PDB file of C-alpha atoms in Angstrom:
ATOM      1  CA  ASP A 387     -24.191 134.197 -72.314  1.00 96.00           C
ATOM      2  CA  ILE A 388     -23.358 137.099 -70.026  1.00 97.00           C
ATOM      3  CA  GLN A 389     -20.352 139.049 -71.287  1.00 98.00           C
ATOM      4  CA  MET A 390     -18.034 140.429 -68.630  1.00 98.00           C
ATOM      5  CA  THR A 391     -16.048 143.246 -70.209  1.00 98.00           C
ATOM      6  CA  GLN A 392     -13.001 143.892 -68.087  1.00 98.00           C
ATOM      7  CA  SER A 393     -10.896 147.032 -68.243  1.00 97.00           C
ATOM      8  CA  PRO A 394      -8.150 147.894 -68.580  1.00 98.00           C
ATOM      9  CA  SER A 395      -6.578 144.825 -70.149  1.00 98.00           C
ATOM     10  CA  SER A 396      -3.279 145.816 -68.575  1.00 98.00           C
ATOM     11  CA  LEU A 397      -1.869 148.544 -66.390  1.00 97.00           C
ATOM     12  CA  SER A 398       1.470 149.614 -64.971  1.00 97.00           C
ATOM     13  CA  ALA A 399       1.649 150.701 -61.367  1.00 97.00           C
ATOM     14  CA  SER A 400       4.136 151.252 -58.595  1.00 96.00           C
ATOM     15  CA  VAL A 401       4.283 149.774 -55.142  1.00 96.00           C
ATOM     16  CA  GLY A 402       2.037 151.856 -52.937  1.00 97.00           C
ATOM     17  CA  ASP A 403      -0.331 152.882 -55.726  1.00 97.00           C
ATOM     18  CA  ARG A 404      -4.091 152.444 -55.640  1.00 98.00           C
ATOM     19  CA  VAL A 405      -5.309 150.279 -58.498  1.00 98.00           C
ATOM     20  CA  THR A 406      -8.858 149.936 -59.810  1.00 98.00           C
ATOM     21  CA  ILE A 407     -10.082 147.266 -62.226  1.00 98.00           C
ATOM     22  CA  THR A 408     -13.613 147.267 -63.606  1.00 98.00           C
ATOM     23  CA  CYS A 409     -15.894 144.626 -65.094  1.00 98.00           C
ATOM     24  CA  ARG A 410     -19.087 145.579 -66.878  1.00 98.00           C
ATOM     25  CA  ALA A 411     -21.755 142.904 -67.232  1.00 98.00           C
ATOM     26  CA  SER A 412     -23.738 142.745 -70.467  1.00 97.00           C
ATOM     27  CA  GLN A 413     -26.982 142.643 -68.555  1.00 95.00           C
ATOM     28  CA  VAL A 414     -28.240 143.176 -65.049  1.00 92.00           C
ATOM     29  CA  ILE A 415     -26.972 140.532 -62.666  1.00 89.00           C
ATOM     30  CA  ASN A 416     -27.154 140.166 -58.914  1.00 89.00           C
ATOM     31  CA  SER A 417     -24.151 140.474 -56.660  1.00 94.00           C
ATOM     32  CA  TRP A 418     -22.818 137.062 -57.702  1.00 96.00           C
ATOM     33  CA  VAL A 419     -19.474 138.312 -58.931  1.00 98.00           C
ATOM     34  CA  ALA A 420     -16.094 136.960 -57.915  1.00 98.00           C
ATOM     35  CA  TRP A 421     -12.516 138.111 -58.432  1.00 98.00           C
ATOM     36  CA  TYR A 422      -9.488 135.857 -58.870  1.00 98.00           C
ATOM     37  CA  GLN A 423      -5.760 136.502 -58.899  1.00 98.00           C
ATOM     38  CA  GLN A 424      -3.434 134.480 -61.105  1.00 98.00           C
ATOM     39  CA  LYS A 425       0.346 134.594 -61.096  1.00 98.00           C
ATOM     40  CA  PRO A 426       2.375 133.259 -64.038  1.00 96.00           C
ATOM     41  CA  GLY A 427       2.398 129.474 -64.186  1.00 95.00           C
ATOM     42  CA  LYS A 428       0.093 129.185 -61.198  1.00 97.00           C
ATOM     43  CA  ALA A 429      -3.544 128.345 -60.620  1.00 98.00           C
ATOM     44  CA  PRO A 430      -6.043 131.126 -60.023  1.00 98.00           C
ATOM     45  CA  LYS A 431      -6.667 132.068 -56.421  1.00 98.00           C
ATOM     46  CA  SER A 432     -10.022 133.299 -55.212  1.00 98.00           C
ATOM     47  CA  LEU A 433      -9.962 136.766 -53.668  1.00 98.00           C
ATOM     48  CA  ILE A 434     -13.514 138.064 -53.433  1.00 98.00           C
ATOM     49  CA  TYR A 435     -17.000 136.614 -53.845  1.00 97.00           C
ATOM     50  CA  SER A 436     -20.501 138.060 -53.716  1.00 97.00           C
ATOM     51  CA  THR A 437     -19.058 141.303 -55.097  1.00 98.00           C
ATOM     52  CA  SER A 438     -17.374 142.412 -51.876  1.00 98.00           C
ATOM     53  CA  THR A 439     -16.722 139.518 -49.469  1.00 98.00           C
ATOM     54  CA  LEU A 440     -13.046 138.718 -48.999  1.00 98.00           C
ATOM     55  CA  GLU A 441     -11.929 135.133 -48.895  1.00 97.00           C
ATOM     56  CA  GLY A 442     -10.197 134.143 -45.699  1.00 96.00           C
ATOM     57  CA  GLY A 443      -6.583 135.222 -45.591  1.00 96.00           C
ATOM     58  CA  VAL A 444      -6.933 137.847 -48.332  1.00 98.00           C
ATOM     59  CA  PRO A 445      -5.376 141.143 -47.223  1.00 98.00           C
ATOM     60  CA  SER A 446      -7.757 143.981 -46.448  1.00 98.00           C
ATOM     61  CA  ARG A 447      -6.113 146.201 -49.096  1.00 98.00           C
ATOM     62  CA  PHE A 448      -8.288 144.279 -51.570  1.00 98.00           C
ATOM     63  CA  SER A 449     -11.903 145.354 -51.852  1.00 98.00           C
ATOM     64  CA  GLY A 450     -14.823 144.899 -54.203  1.00 98.00           C
ATOM     65  CA  SER A 451     -17.821 147.043 -55.017  1.00 98.00           C
ATOM     66  CA  SER A 452     -20.519 147.504 -57.596  1.00 97.00           C
ATOM     67  CA  SER A 453     -22.689 150.126 -59.220  1.00 96.00           C
ATOM     68  CA  GLY A 454     -25.399 148.856 -61.525  1.00 95.00           C
ATOM     69  CA  THR A 455     -23.767 146.506 -64.011  1.00 96.00           C
ATOM     70  CA  ASP A 456     -20.237 147.716 -63.142  1.00 98.00           C
ATOM     71  CA  PHE A 457     -18.150 145.704 -60.689  1.00 98.00           C
ATOM     72  CA  THR A 458     -14.859 147.012 -59.330  1.00 98.00           C
ATOM     73  CA  LEU A 459     -11.811 145.482 -57.711  1.00 98.00           C
ATOM     74  CA  THR A 460      -9.660 147.975 -55.823  1.00 98.00           C
ATOM     75  CA  ILE A 461      -6.216 147.315 -54.451  1.00 98.00           C
ATOM     76  CA  ASN A 462      -5.111 149.955 -51.985  1.00 96.00           C
ATOM     77  CA  SER A 463      -1.381 150.405 -51.513  1.00 94.00           C
ATOM     78  CA  LEU A 464      -0.235 147.883 -54.101  1.00 97.00           C
ATOM     79  CA  GLN A 465       2.385 145.462 -52.826  1.00 96.00           C
ATOM     80  CA  ALA A 466       5.084 143.604 -54.746  1.00 95.00           C
ATOM     81  CA  GLU A 467       3.210 140.317 -54.367  1.00 96.00           C
ATOM     82  CA  ASP A 468       0.111 141.822 -56.028  1.00 97.00           C
ATOM     83  CA  PHE A 469       1.628 141.966 -59.484  1.00 94.00           C
ATOM     84  CA  ALA A 470      -0.459 139.394 -61.310  1.00 97.00           C
ATOM     85  CA  THR A 471      -3.415 138.986 -63.647  1.00 98.00           C
ATOM     86  CA  TYR A 472      -6.882 139.518 -62.209  1.00 98.00           C
ATOM     87  CA  TYR A 473     -10.130 138.043 -63.513  1.00 98.00           C
ATOM     88  CA  CYS A 474     -13.711 138.846 -62.698  1.00 98.00           C
ATOM     89  CA  GLN A 475     -16.417 136.183 -63.009  1.00 98.00           C
ATOM     90  CA  GLN A 476     -20.181 136.202 -62.831  1.00 98.00           C
ATOM     91  CA  TYR A 477     -21.965 133.185 -61.400  1.00 96.00           C
ATOM     92  CA  ASN A 478     -25.485 134.547 -61.367  1.00 95.00           C
ATOM     93  CA  ILE A 479     -26.633 133.321 -64.765  1.00 94.00           C
ATOM     94  CA  PHE A 480     -25.659 130.010 -66.350  1.00 95.00           C
ATOM     95  CA  PRO A 481     -23.137 129.513 -67.842  1.00 97.00           C
ATOM     96  CA  PRO A 482     -20.603 131.173 -65.565  1.00 97.00           C
ATOM     97  CA  THR A 483     -18.388 133.557 -67.482  1.00 98.00           C
ATOM     98  CA  PHE A 484     -15.103 135.356 -66.866  1.00 98.00           C
ATOM     99  CA  GLY A 485     -13.718 138.698 -67.900  1.00 98.00           C
ATOM    100  CA  GLN A 486     -10.721 138.610 -70.204  1.00 98.00           C
ATOM    101  CA  GLY A 487      -8.286 139.549 -67.450  1.00 98.00           C
ATOM    102  CA  THR A 488      -6.244 142.555 -66.346  1.00 98.00           C
ATOM    103  CA  LYS A 489      -2.492 142.225 -66.081  1.00 98.00           C
ATOM    104  CA  VAL A 490      -1.027 144.427 -63.356  1.00 98.00           C
ATOM    105  CA  GLU A 491       2.621 145.109 -64.109  1.00 96.00           C
ATOM    106  CA  ILE A 492       5.400 146.942 -62.330  1.00 89.00           C
ATOM    107  CA  LYS A 493       6.009 150.483 -63.548  1.00 89.00           C
TER     108      LYS A 493
ATOM    109  CA  GLU B1472      -6.152 121.958 -45.978  1.00 96.00           C
ATOM    110  CA  VAL B1473      -7.978 121.525 -49.257  1.00 97.00           C
ATOM    111  CA  GLN B1474      -5.870 119.905 -51.952  1.00 98.00           C
ATOM    112  CA  LEU B1475      -6.844 119.253 -55.550  1.00 98.00           C
ATOM    113  CA  VAL B1476      -4.350 117.388 -57.722  1.00 98.00           C
ATOM    114  CA  GLU B1477      -5.075 116.953 -61.418  1.00 98.00           C
ATOM    115  CA  SER B1478      -3.494 114.378 -63.672  1.00 98.00           C
ATOM    116  CA  GLY B1479      -3.980 112.837 -67.079  1.00 98.00           C
ATOM    117  CA  GLY B1480      -3.071 115.746 -69.292  1.00 97.00           C
ATOM    118  CA  ALA B1481      -1.060 114.752 -72.347  1.00 98.00           C
ATOM    119  CA  LEU B1482      -0.493 115.211 -76.068  1.00 98.00           C
ATOM    120  CA  ALA B1483      -3.438 113.878 -78.054  1.00 98.00           C
ATOM    121  CA  GLN B1484      -4.259 113.769 -81.744  1.00 98.00           C
ATOM    122  CA  PRO B1485      -7.255 115.572 -83.212  1.00 98.00           C
ATOM    123  CA  GLY B1486     -10.223 113.272 -82.876  1.00 98.00           C
ATOM    124  CA  GLY B1487      -8.598 111.469 -79.982  1.00 98.00           C
ATOM    125  CA  SER B1488      -9.569 111.046 -76.350  1.00 98.00           C
ATOM    126  CA  LEU B1489      -8.143 111.764 -72.922  1.00 98.00           C
ATOM    127  CA  ARG B1490      -9.352 111.232 -69.380  1.00 98.00           C
ATOM    128  CA  LEU B1491      -8.417 113.761 -66.732  1.00 98.00           C
ATOM    129  CA  SER B1492      -8.535 113.034 -63.013  1.00 98.00           C
ATOM    130  CA  CYS B1493      -8.585 115.275 -59.961  1.00 98.00           C
ATOM    131  CA  ALA B1494      -7.795 113.772 -56.565  1.00 98.00           C
ATOM    132  CA  ALA B1495      -9.312 115.734 -53.720  1.00 98.00           C
ATOM    133  CA  SER B1496      -8.461 115.857 -50.030  1.00 98.00           C
ATOM    134  CA  GLY B1497      -8.928 118.066 -47.005  1.00 98.00           C
ATOM    135  CA  PHE B1498     -12.709 118.384 -47.233  1.00 97.00           C
ATOM    136  CA  THR B1499     -15.813 116.213 -47.369  1.00 97.00           C
ATOM    137  CA  PHE B1500     -15.724 115.590 -51.106  1.00 97.00           C
ATOM    138  CA  ASN B1501     -19.263 114.326 -51.601  1.00 95.00           C
ATOM    139  CA  ASN B1502     -20.702 117.471 -50.028  1.00 96.00           C
ATOM    140  CA  TYR B1503     -19.478 119.807 -52.728  1.00 96.00           C
ATOM    141  CA  GLY B1504     -20.015 120.394 -56.386  1.00 96.00           C
ATOM    142  CA  MET B1505     -16.925 120.263 -58.541  1.00 97.00           C
ATOM    143  CA  ASN B1506     -16.003 121.875 -61.825  1.00 97.00           C
ATOM    144  CA  TRP B1507     -13.495 121.895 -64.639  1.00 98.00           C
ATOM    145  CA  VAL B1508     -12.192 125.247 -65.889  1.00 98.00           C
ATOM    146  CA  ARG B1509      -9.694 125.575 -68.703  1.00 98.00           C
ATOM    147  CA  GLN B1510      -7.197 128.137 -69.927  1.00 98.00           C
ATOM    148  CA  ALA B1511      -5.767 128.108 -73.427  1.00 98.00           C
ATOM    149  CA  PRO B1512      -2.130 129.216 -73.709  1.00 97.00           C
ATOM    150  CA  GLY B1513      -1.899 132.960 -73.114  1.00 96.00           C
ATOM    151  CA  LYS B1514      -5.680 133.273 -72.835  1.00 97.00           C
ATOM    152  CA  GLY B1515      -8.303 133.737 -70.146  1.00 98.00           C
ATOM    153  CA  LEU B1516     -10.349 131.352 -68.046  1.00 98.00           C
ATOM    154  CA  GLU B1517     -13.256 129.358 -69.457  1.00 98.00           C
ATOM    155  CA  TRP B1518     -15.673 127.185 -67.500  1.00 98.00           C
ATOM    156  CA  VAL B1519     -16.074 123.724 -69.002  1.00 98.00           C
ATOM    157  CA  SER B1520     -18.283 121.540 -66.837  1.00 97.00           C
ATOM    158  CA  GLY B1521     -19.721 121.064 -63.358  1.00 96.00           C
ATOM    159  CA  ILE B1522     -21.213 118.255 -61.291  1.00 96.00           C
ATOM    160  CA  THR B1523     -23.194 118.145 -58.066  1.00 95.00           C
ATOM    161  CA  GLY B1524     -21.824 116.516 -54.921  1.00 95.00           C
ATOM    162  CA  SER B1525     -23.868 113.363 -55.410  1.00 94.00           C
ATOM    163  CA  GLY B1526     -23.016 113.210 -59.105  1.00 95.00           C
ATOM    164  CA  GLY B1527     -26.717 113.258 -59.881  1.00 94.00           C
ATOM    165  CA  ALA B1528     -26.603 116.341 -62.068  1.00 95.00           C
ATOM    166  CA  THR B1529     -24.039 117.478 -64.593  1.00 96.00           C
ATOM    167  CA  TYR B1530     -23.615 120.700 -66.527  1.00 96.00           C
ATOM    168  CA  TYR B1531     -21.635 121.567 -69.633  1.00 97.00           C
ATOM    169  CA  ALA B1532     -20.539 124.520 -71.682  1.00 98.00           C
ATOM    170  CA  ASP B1533     -22.038 124.415 -75.161  1.00 97.00           C
ATOM    171  CA  PHE B1534     -18.642 123.991 -76.789  1.00 95.00           C
ATOM    172  CA  VAL B1535     -18.048 120.609 -75.093  1.00 94.00           C
ATOM    173  CA  LYS B1536     -21.566 119.249 -74.918  1.00 90.00           C
ATOM    174  CA  GLY B1537     -21.703 115.781 -76.428  1.00 93.00           C
ATOM    175  CA  ARG B1538     -17.908 115.427 -76.459  1.00 98.00           C
ATOM    176  CA  PHE B1539     -16.885 115.694 -72.792  1.00 98.00           C
ATOM    177  CA  THR B1540     -18.321 113.817 -69.801  1.00 98.00           C
ATOM    178  CA  ILE B1541     -17.811 114.847 -66.205  1.00 98.00           C
ATOM    179  CA  SER B1542     -18.127 112.256 -63.451  1.00 98.00           C
ATOM    180  CA  ARG B1543     -16.980 111.572 -59.925  1.00 98.00           C
ATOM    181  CA  ASP B1544     -16.237 108.636 -57.660  1.00 98.00           C
ATOM    182  CA  ASN B1545     -17.011 109.765 -54.148  1.00 97.00           C
ATOM    183  CA  SER B1546     -15.558 106.569 -52.690  1.00 98.00           C
ATOM    184  CA  LYS B1547     -12.206 107.605 -54.154  1.00 98.00           C
ATOM    185  CA  ASN B1548     -12.584 111.381 -53.676  1.00 98.00           C
ATOM    186  CA  THR B1549     -11.845 111.789 -57.358  1.00 98.00           C
ATOM    187  CA  LEU B1550     -13.304 113.916 -60.147  1.00 98.00           C
ATOM    188  CA  TYR B1551     -12.976 112.974 -63.809  1.00 98.00           C
ATOM    189  CA  LEU B1552     -13.312 114.545 -67.219  1.00 98.00           C
ATOM    190  CA  GLN B1553     -13.587 112.211 -70.191  1.00 98.00           C
ATOM    191  CA  MET B1554     -12.721 114.159 -73.315  1.00 98.00           C
ATOM    192  CA  ASN B1555     -13.582 112.705 -76.726  1.00 98.00           C
ATOM    193  CA  SER B1556     -13.419 114.054 -80.278  1.00 98.00           C
ATOM    194  CA  LEU B1557     -10.673 116.462 -79.288  1.00 98.00           C
ATOM    195  CA  THR B1558      -9.866 119.431 -81.513  1.00 98.00           C
ATOM    196  CA  ASP B1559      -7.024 121.947 -81.581  1.00 98.00           C
ATOM    197  CA  ASP B1560      -9.286 124.384 -79.723  1.00 98.00           C
ATOM    198  CA  ASP B1561      -9.284 122.060 -76.700  1.00 98.00           C
ATOM    199  CA  THR B1562      -5.580 122.738 -76.143  1.00 98.00           C
ATOM    200  CA  ALA B1563      -5.414 124.266 -72.669  1.00 98.00           C
ATOM    201  CA  THR B1564      -4.489 123.772 -69.060  1.00 98.00           C
ATOM    202  CA  TYR B1565      -7.432 122.134 -67.314  1.00 98.00           C
ATOM    203  CA  TYR B1566      -8.098 123.040 -63.693  1.00 98.00           C
ATOM    204  CA  CYS B1567     -10.420 121.295 -61.321  1.00 98.00           C
ATOM    205  CA  ALA B1568     -12.142 123.721 -59.015  1.00 98.00           C
ATOM    206  CA  LYS B1569     -14.191 123.180 -55.901  1.00 97.00           C
ATOM    207  CA  ASP B1570     -17.561 124.878 -55.691  1.00 95.00           C
ATOM    208  CA  TRP B1571     -18.059 127.066 -52.646  1.00 92.00           C
ATOM    209  CA  LEU B1572     -21.512 126.251 -51.414  1.00 86.00           C
ATOM    210  CA  LEU B1573     -22.394 123.094 -49.538  1.00 81.00           C
ATOM    211  CA  ASP B1574     -24.715 120.713 -51.414  1.00 79.00           C
ATOM    212  CA  ALA B1575     -25.015 122.895 -54.509  1.00 81.00           C
ATOM    213  CA  VAL B1576     -23.323 123.924 -57.726  1.00 87.00           C
ATOM    214  CA  ILE B1577     -23.262 127.716 -57.889  1.00 88.00           C
ATOM    215  CA  TYR B1578     -20.065 128.145 -59.920  1.00 93.00           C
ATOM    216  CA  TYR B1579     -18.039 130.178 -57.466  1.00 95.00           C
ATOM    217  CA  PHE B1580     -14.703 128.405 -57.288  1.00 97.00           C
ATOM    218  CA  ASP B1581     -13.078 128.774 -53.899  1.00 96.00           C
ATOM    219  CA  ARG B1582     -10.245 126.290 -54.371  1.00 98.00           C
ATOM    220  CA  TRP B1583      -8.317 125.310 -57.494  1.00 98.00           C
ATOM    221  CA  GLY B1584      -5.907 122.569 -58.424  1.00 98.00           C
ATOM    222  CA  GLN B1585      -2.583 123.294 -60.075  1.00 98.00           C
ATOM    223  CA  GLY B1586      -3.858 122.260 -63.503  1.00 98.00           C
ATOM    224  CA  THR B1587      -2.939 119.621 -66.048  1.00 98.00           C
ATOM    225  CA  PRO B1588      -1.930 120.561 -69.609  1.00 98.00           C
ATOM    226  CA  VAL B1589      -3.683 119.118 -72.627  1.00 98.00           C
ATOM    227  CA  THR B1590      -2.231 119.579 -76.097  1.00 98.00           C
ATOM    228  CA  VAL B1591      -4.170 118.521 -79.166  1.00 98.00           C
ATOM    229  CA  SER B1592      -1.972 118.343 -82.219  1.00 97.00           C
ATOM    230  CA  SER B1593      -1.130 116.026 -85.071  1.00 95.00           C
TER     231      SER B1593
END
């Protein structure tokens, strides 16, 4: 199975900060990487698919990019509602696999 | 608006069985693949199983193969997960998740239900 190694596992940030979360795939994969946001006690919500395409209604402060086997989620100007856990996921090679998550907490 | 509502989660004994359901609305159900994804308490997300829109093909994670069966009733817009031979490791919240692409299962989940909790304990 493809391992998606996500880092950091947690971070503290302030409103207005720029936050970057990275997932490294264990082997070369295409651009079939998605990012999800999950708030406590809630279902995951899809944010980005195909590495960089925003789901409808997702604010433009969220963006995705890649370089080789590294995939990055960036949140520009963090807002209060962005404090949550974020997961990457690859869906290029069966079975689909997720990163272990990054918890974004208030500093 | 897409809605996915899971039910059927409960306390089960090791070795026991449960059947989860997911009622779908707001989209043409039989056009889309559907999946089950689970999350153990305090842990990350783990894909469990997927099924094509027609129900003609099913897919499983190795850790549930032979124990779980995914199915769907397109006349009722409902997805199911029959879980047999349950173990403690199956304790999790189970989410149904709609696949993104029309007429395919590609395992990008664009809509999720609220989840149903399953606890396996004696």
